[in-house]
Tab-separated table of C-alpha atoms in Angstrom:
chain	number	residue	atom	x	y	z
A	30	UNK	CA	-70.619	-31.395	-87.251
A	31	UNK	CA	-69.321	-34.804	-86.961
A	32	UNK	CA	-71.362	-37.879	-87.477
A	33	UNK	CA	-70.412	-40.963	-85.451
A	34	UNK	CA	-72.048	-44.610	-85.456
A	35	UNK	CA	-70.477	-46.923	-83.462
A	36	UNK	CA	-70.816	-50.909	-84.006
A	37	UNK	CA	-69.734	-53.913	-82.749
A	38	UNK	CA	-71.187	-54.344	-78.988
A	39	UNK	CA	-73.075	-57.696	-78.091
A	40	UNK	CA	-72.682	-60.575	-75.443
A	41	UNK	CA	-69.074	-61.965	-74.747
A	42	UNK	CA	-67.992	-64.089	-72.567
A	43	UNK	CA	-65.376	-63.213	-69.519
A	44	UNK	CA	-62.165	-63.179	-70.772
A	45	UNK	CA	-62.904	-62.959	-73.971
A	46	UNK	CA	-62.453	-59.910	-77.410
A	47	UNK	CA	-63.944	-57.627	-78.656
A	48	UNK	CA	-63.587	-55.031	-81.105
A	49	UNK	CA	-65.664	-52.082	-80.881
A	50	UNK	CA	-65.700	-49.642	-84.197
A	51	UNK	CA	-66.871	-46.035	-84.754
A	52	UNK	CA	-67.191	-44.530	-88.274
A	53	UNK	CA	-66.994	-41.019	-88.663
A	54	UNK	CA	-68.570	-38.470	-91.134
A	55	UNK	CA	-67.670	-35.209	-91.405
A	56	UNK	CA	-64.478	-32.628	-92.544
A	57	UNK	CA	-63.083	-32.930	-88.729
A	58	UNK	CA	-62.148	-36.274	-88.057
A	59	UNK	CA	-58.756	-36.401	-89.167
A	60	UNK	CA	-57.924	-33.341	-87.041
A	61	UNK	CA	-59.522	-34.161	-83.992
A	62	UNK	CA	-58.647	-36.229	-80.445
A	63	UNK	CA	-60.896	-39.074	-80.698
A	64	UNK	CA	-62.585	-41.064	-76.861
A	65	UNK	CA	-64.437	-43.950	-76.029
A	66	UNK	CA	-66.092	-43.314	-72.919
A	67	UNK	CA	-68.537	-45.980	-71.519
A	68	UNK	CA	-71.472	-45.520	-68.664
A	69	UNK	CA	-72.500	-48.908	-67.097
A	70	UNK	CA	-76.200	-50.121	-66.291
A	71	UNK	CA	-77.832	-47.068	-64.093
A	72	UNK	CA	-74.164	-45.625	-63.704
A	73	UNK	CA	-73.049	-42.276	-64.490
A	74	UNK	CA	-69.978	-41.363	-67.043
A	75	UNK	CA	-66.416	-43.069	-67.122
A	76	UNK	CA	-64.018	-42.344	-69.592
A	77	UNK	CA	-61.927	-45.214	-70.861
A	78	UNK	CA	-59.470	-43.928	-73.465
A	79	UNK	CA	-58.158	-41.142	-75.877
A	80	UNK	CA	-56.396	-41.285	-79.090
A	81	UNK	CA	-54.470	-37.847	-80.708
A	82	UNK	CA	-55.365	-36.982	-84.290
A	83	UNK	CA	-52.153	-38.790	-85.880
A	84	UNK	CA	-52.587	-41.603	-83.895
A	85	UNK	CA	-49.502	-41.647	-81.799
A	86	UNK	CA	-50.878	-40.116	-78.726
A	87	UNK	CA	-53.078	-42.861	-76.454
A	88	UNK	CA	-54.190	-42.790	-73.140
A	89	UNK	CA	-56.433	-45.096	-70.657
A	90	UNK	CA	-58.491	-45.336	-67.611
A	91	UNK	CA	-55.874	-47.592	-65.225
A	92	UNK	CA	-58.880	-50.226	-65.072
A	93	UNK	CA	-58.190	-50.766	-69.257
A	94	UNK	CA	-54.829	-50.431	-69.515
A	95	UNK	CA	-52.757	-53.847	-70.875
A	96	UNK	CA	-56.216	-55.228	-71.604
A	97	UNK	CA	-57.624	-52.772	-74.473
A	98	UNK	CA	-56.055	-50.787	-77.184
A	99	UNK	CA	-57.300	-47.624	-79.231
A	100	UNK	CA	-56.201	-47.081	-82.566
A	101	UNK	CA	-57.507	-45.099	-85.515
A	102	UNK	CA	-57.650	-44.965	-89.050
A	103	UNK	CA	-57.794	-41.177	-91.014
A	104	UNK	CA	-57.843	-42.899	-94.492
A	105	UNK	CA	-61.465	-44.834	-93.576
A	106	UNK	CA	-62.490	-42.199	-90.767
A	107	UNK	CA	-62.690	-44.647	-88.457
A	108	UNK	CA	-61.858	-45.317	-84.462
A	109	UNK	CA	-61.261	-48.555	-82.873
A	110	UNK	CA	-61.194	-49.785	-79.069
A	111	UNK	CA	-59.710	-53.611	-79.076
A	112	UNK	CA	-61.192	-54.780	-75.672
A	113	UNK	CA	-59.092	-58.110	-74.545
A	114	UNK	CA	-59.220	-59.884	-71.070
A	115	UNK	CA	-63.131	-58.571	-70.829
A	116	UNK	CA	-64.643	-58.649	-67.032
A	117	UNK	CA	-67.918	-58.446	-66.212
A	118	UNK	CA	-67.263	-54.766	-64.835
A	119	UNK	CA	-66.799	-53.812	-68.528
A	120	UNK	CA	-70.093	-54.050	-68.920
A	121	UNK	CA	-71.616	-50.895	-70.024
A	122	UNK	CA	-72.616	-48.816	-73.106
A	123	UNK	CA	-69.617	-47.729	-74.666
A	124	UNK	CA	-69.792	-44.363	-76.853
A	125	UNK	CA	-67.460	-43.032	-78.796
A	126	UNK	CA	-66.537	-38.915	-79.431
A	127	UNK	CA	-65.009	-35.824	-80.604
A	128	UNK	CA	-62.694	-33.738	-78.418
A	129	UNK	CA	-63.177	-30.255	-79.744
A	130	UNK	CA	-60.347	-29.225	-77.319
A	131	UNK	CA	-60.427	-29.107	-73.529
A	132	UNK	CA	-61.820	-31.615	-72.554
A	133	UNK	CA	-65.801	-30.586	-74.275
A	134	UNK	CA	-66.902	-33.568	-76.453
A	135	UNK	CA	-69.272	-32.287	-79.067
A	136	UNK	CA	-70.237	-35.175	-81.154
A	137	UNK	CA	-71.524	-37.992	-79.987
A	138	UNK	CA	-72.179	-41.645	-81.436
A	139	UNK	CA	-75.512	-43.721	-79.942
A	140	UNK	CA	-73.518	-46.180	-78.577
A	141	UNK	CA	-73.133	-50.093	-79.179
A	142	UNK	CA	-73.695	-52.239	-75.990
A	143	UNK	CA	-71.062	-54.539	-74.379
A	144	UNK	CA	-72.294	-57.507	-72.277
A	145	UNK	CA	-69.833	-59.481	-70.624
A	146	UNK	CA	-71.294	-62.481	-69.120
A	147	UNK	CA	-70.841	-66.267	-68.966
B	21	UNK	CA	-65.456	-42.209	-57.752
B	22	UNK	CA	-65.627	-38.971	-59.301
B	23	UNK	CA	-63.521	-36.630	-58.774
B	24	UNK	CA	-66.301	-33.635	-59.027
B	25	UNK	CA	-69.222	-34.110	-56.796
B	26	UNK	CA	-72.920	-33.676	-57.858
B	27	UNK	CA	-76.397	-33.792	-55.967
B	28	UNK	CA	-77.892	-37.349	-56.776
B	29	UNK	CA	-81.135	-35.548	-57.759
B	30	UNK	CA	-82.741	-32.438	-58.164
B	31	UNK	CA	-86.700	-31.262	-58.782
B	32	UNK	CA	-88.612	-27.815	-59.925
B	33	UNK	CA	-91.846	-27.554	-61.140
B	34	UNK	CA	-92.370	-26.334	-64.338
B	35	UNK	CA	-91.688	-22.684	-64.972
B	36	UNK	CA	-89.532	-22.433	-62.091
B	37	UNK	CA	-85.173	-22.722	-62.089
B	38	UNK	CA	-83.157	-25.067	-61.043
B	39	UNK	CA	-79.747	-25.325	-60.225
B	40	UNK	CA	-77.102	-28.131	-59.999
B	41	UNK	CA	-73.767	-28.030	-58.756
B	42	UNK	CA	-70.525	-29.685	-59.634
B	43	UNK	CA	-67.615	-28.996	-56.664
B	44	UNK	CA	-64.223	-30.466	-56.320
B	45	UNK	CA	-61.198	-29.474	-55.393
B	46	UNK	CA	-60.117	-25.693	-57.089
B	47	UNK	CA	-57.036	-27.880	-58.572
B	48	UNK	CA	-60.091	-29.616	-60.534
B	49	UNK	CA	-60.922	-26.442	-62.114
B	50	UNK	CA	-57.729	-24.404	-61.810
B	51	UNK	CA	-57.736	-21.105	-63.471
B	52	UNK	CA	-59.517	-21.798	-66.690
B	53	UNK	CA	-62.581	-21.990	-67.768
B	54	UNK	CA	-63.111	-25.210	-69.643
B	55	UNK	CA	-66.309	-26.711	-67.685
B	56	UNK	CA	-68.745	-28.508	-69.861
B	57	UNK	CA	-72.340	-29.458	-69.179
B	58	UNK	CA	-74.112	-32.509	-70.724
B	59	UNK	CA	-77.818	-33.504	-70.710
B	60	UNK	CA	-78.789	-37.089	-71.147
B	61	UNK	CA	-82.259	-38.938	-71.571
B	62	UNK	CA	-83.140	-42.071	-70.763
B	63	UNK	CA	-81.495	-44.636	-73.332
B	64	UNK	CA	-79.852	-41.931	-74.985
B	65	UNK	CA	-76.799	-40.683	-76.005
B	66	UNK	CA	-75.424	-37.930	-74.156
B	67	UNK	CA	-75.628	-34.452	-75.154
B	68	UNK	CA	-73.422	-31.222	-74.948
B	69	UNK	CA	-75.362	-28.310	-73.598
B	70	UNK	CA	-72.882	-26.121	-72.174
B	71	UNK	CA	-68.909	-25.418	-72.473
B	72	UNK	CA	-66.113	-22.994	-71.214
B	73	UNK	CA	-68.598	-22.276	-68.072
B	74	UNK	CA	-71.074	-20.580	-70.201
B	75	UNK	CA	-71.468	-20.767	-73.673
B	76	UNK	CA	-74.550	-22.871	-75.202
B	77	UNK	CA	-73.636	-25.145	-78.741
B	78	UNK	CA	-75.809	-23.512	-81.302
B	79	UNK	CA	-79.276	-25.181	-80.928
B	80	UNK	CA	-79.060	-24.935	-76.991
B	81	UNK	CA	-81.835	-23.186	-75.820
B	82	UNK	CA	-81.214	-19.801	-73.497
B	83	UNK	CA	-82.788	-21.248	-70.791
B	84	UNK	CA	-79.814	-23.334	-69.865
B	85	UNK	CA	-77.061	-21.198	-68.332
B	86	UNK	CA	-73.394	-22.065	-66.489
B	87	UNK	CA	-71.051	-20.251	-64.069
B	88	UNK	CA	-68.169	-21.236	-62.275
B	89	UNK	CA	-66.742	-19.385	-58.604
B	90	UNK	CA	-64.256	-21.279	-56.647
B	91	UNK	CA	-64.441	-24.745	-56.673
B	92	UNK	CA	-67.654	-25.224	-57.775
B	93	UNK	CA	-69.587	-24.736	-61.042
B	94	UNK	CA	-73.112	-24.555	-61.595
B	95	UNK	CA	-75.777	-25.116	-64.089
B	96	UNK	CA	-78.939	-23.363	-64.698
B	97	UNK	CA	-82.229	-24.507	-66.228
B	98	UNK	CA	-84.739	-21.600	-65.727
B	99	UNK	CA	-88.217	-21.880	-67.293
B	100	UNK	CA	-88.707	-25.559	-66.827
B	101	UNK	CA	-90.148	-27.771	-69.249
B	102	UNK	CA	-91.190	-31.653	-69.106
B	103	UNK	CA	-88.686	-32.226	-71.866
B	104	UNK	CA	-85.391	-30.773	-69.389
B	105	UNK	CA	-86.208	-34.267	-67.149
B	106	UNK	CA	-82.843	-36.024	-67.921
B	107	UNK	CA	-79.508	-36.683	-66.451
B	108	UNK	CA	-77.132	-33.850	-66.519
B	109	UNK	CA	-73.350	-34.269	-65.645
B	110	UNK	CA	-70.371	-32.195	-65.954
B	111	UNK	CA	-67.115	-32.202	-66.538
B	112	UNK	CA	-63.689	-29.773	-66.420
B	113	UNK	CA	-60.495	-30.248	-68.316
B	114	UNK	CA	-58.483	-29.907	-64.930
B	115	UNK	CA	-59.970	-32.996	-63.457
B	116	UNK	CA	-58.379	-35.884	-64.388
B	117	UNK	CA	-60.249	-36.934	-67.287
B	118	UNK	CA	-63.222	-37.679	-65.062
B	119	UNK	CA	-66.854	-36.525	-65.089
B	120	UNK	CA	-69.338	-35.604	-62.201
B	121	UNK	CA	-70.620	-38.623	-60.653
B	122	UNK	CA	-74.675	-37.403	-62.038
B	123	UNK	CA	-77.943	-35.523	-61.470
B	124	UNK	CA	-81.466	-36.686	-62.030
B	125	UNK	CA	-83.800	-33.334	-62.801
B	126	UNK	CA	-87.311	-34.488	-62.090
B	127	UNK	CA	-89.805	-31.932	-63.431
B	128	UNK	CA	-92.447	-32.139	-60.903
């Protein structure tokens, strides 16, 4: 099973960065699609963006795209989301997991908390 | 807005079953069989529970149970316990990268 602890949430300011990490433990990471998905204050699921297992694959929710960037990095089993242009609508919880293949995420991180406020 | 609908909320007492539903369009589910079925508690971390319609992740308990027919899949808790009160939301491969918009289970 794959560990994940993600790190890096806290209070921003609109408009501002932020660069969300997750660090991975476990045989799969290297092998598997990687997702942040978020879930805003009393709001159900959204995801926001997938990365393949060599890194060259990336997708996003149309409300991200231009304004944050997945990336990934197999030597330090580790997943990135660099969140730029922040709103106050990305305010949310934002997890990050595993993609054992169709679309079923079996690992989960506890999520790091993203408050965008002025 | 999700592209699979759920009931906001759903209640059973313990002991009894419940059942929540997850419909779209059949393009949302096409052919296969690659619904999930996650469980969340309050101010944690969500949790699979079921995948490909019907199979549990080892540790799942048998009292949680999936099908699929048509355009709508379902999810079965039967035996109730306190501890199944939590948010449960699915999901299918077909739909757009989108999850069911939520249901509460209150265990009366």
């Amino acid at each position: 099973e794959l560990q994940l602890v993600e790190s890096g949430g806290g209070p921003v300011q609109p408009g501002g960065p932020l660069r969300l990490s997750c660090a991975a433990s476990g045989l799969t990471f290297t092998t598997s699609w990687m997702n942040w998905v978020r879930q805003a204050p009393g709001k159900g699921l959204e995801w926001v963006a997938s990365i393949s297992p060599d890194g060259t694959d990336v997708a996003y929710v149309d409300s991200v795209r231009g304004r944050f960037t997945i990336s990934r990095d197999n030597a330090d089993n580790s997943l990135f989301l660099q969140m730029g242009s922040l709103r106050a609508d990305d305010t949310a919880v934002y997890y990050c997991m595993r993609d054992r293949g169709y679309w079923t995420f079996d690992s989960w991180g506890q999520g790091t908390p993203v408050t965008v406020s002025s | 807005q999700s592209a699979l609908s759920q009931p906001a909320s759903v209640s059973g007492s313990p002991g009894q079953s419940v059942t929540v539903s997850c419909t779209g369009l059949s393009s949302d589910f096409g052919d296969n069989n690659y619904v999930s079925w996650y469980q969340q508690h309050p101010g944690k971390a969500p949790k699979l529970i079921i995948y490909h319609v019907n199979n549990r992740p080892s540790g799942i308990s048998n009292r949680f149970s999936g099908s699929k027919s048509g355009n709508t899949a379902s999810l079965t808790i039967s035996g109730l316990q306190a501890e199944d009160e939590a948010d449960y939301y699915c999901s299918s491969y077909e739909a757009n990268r989108m999850f069911g918009g939520g249901t509460k289970l209150t265990v009366l």
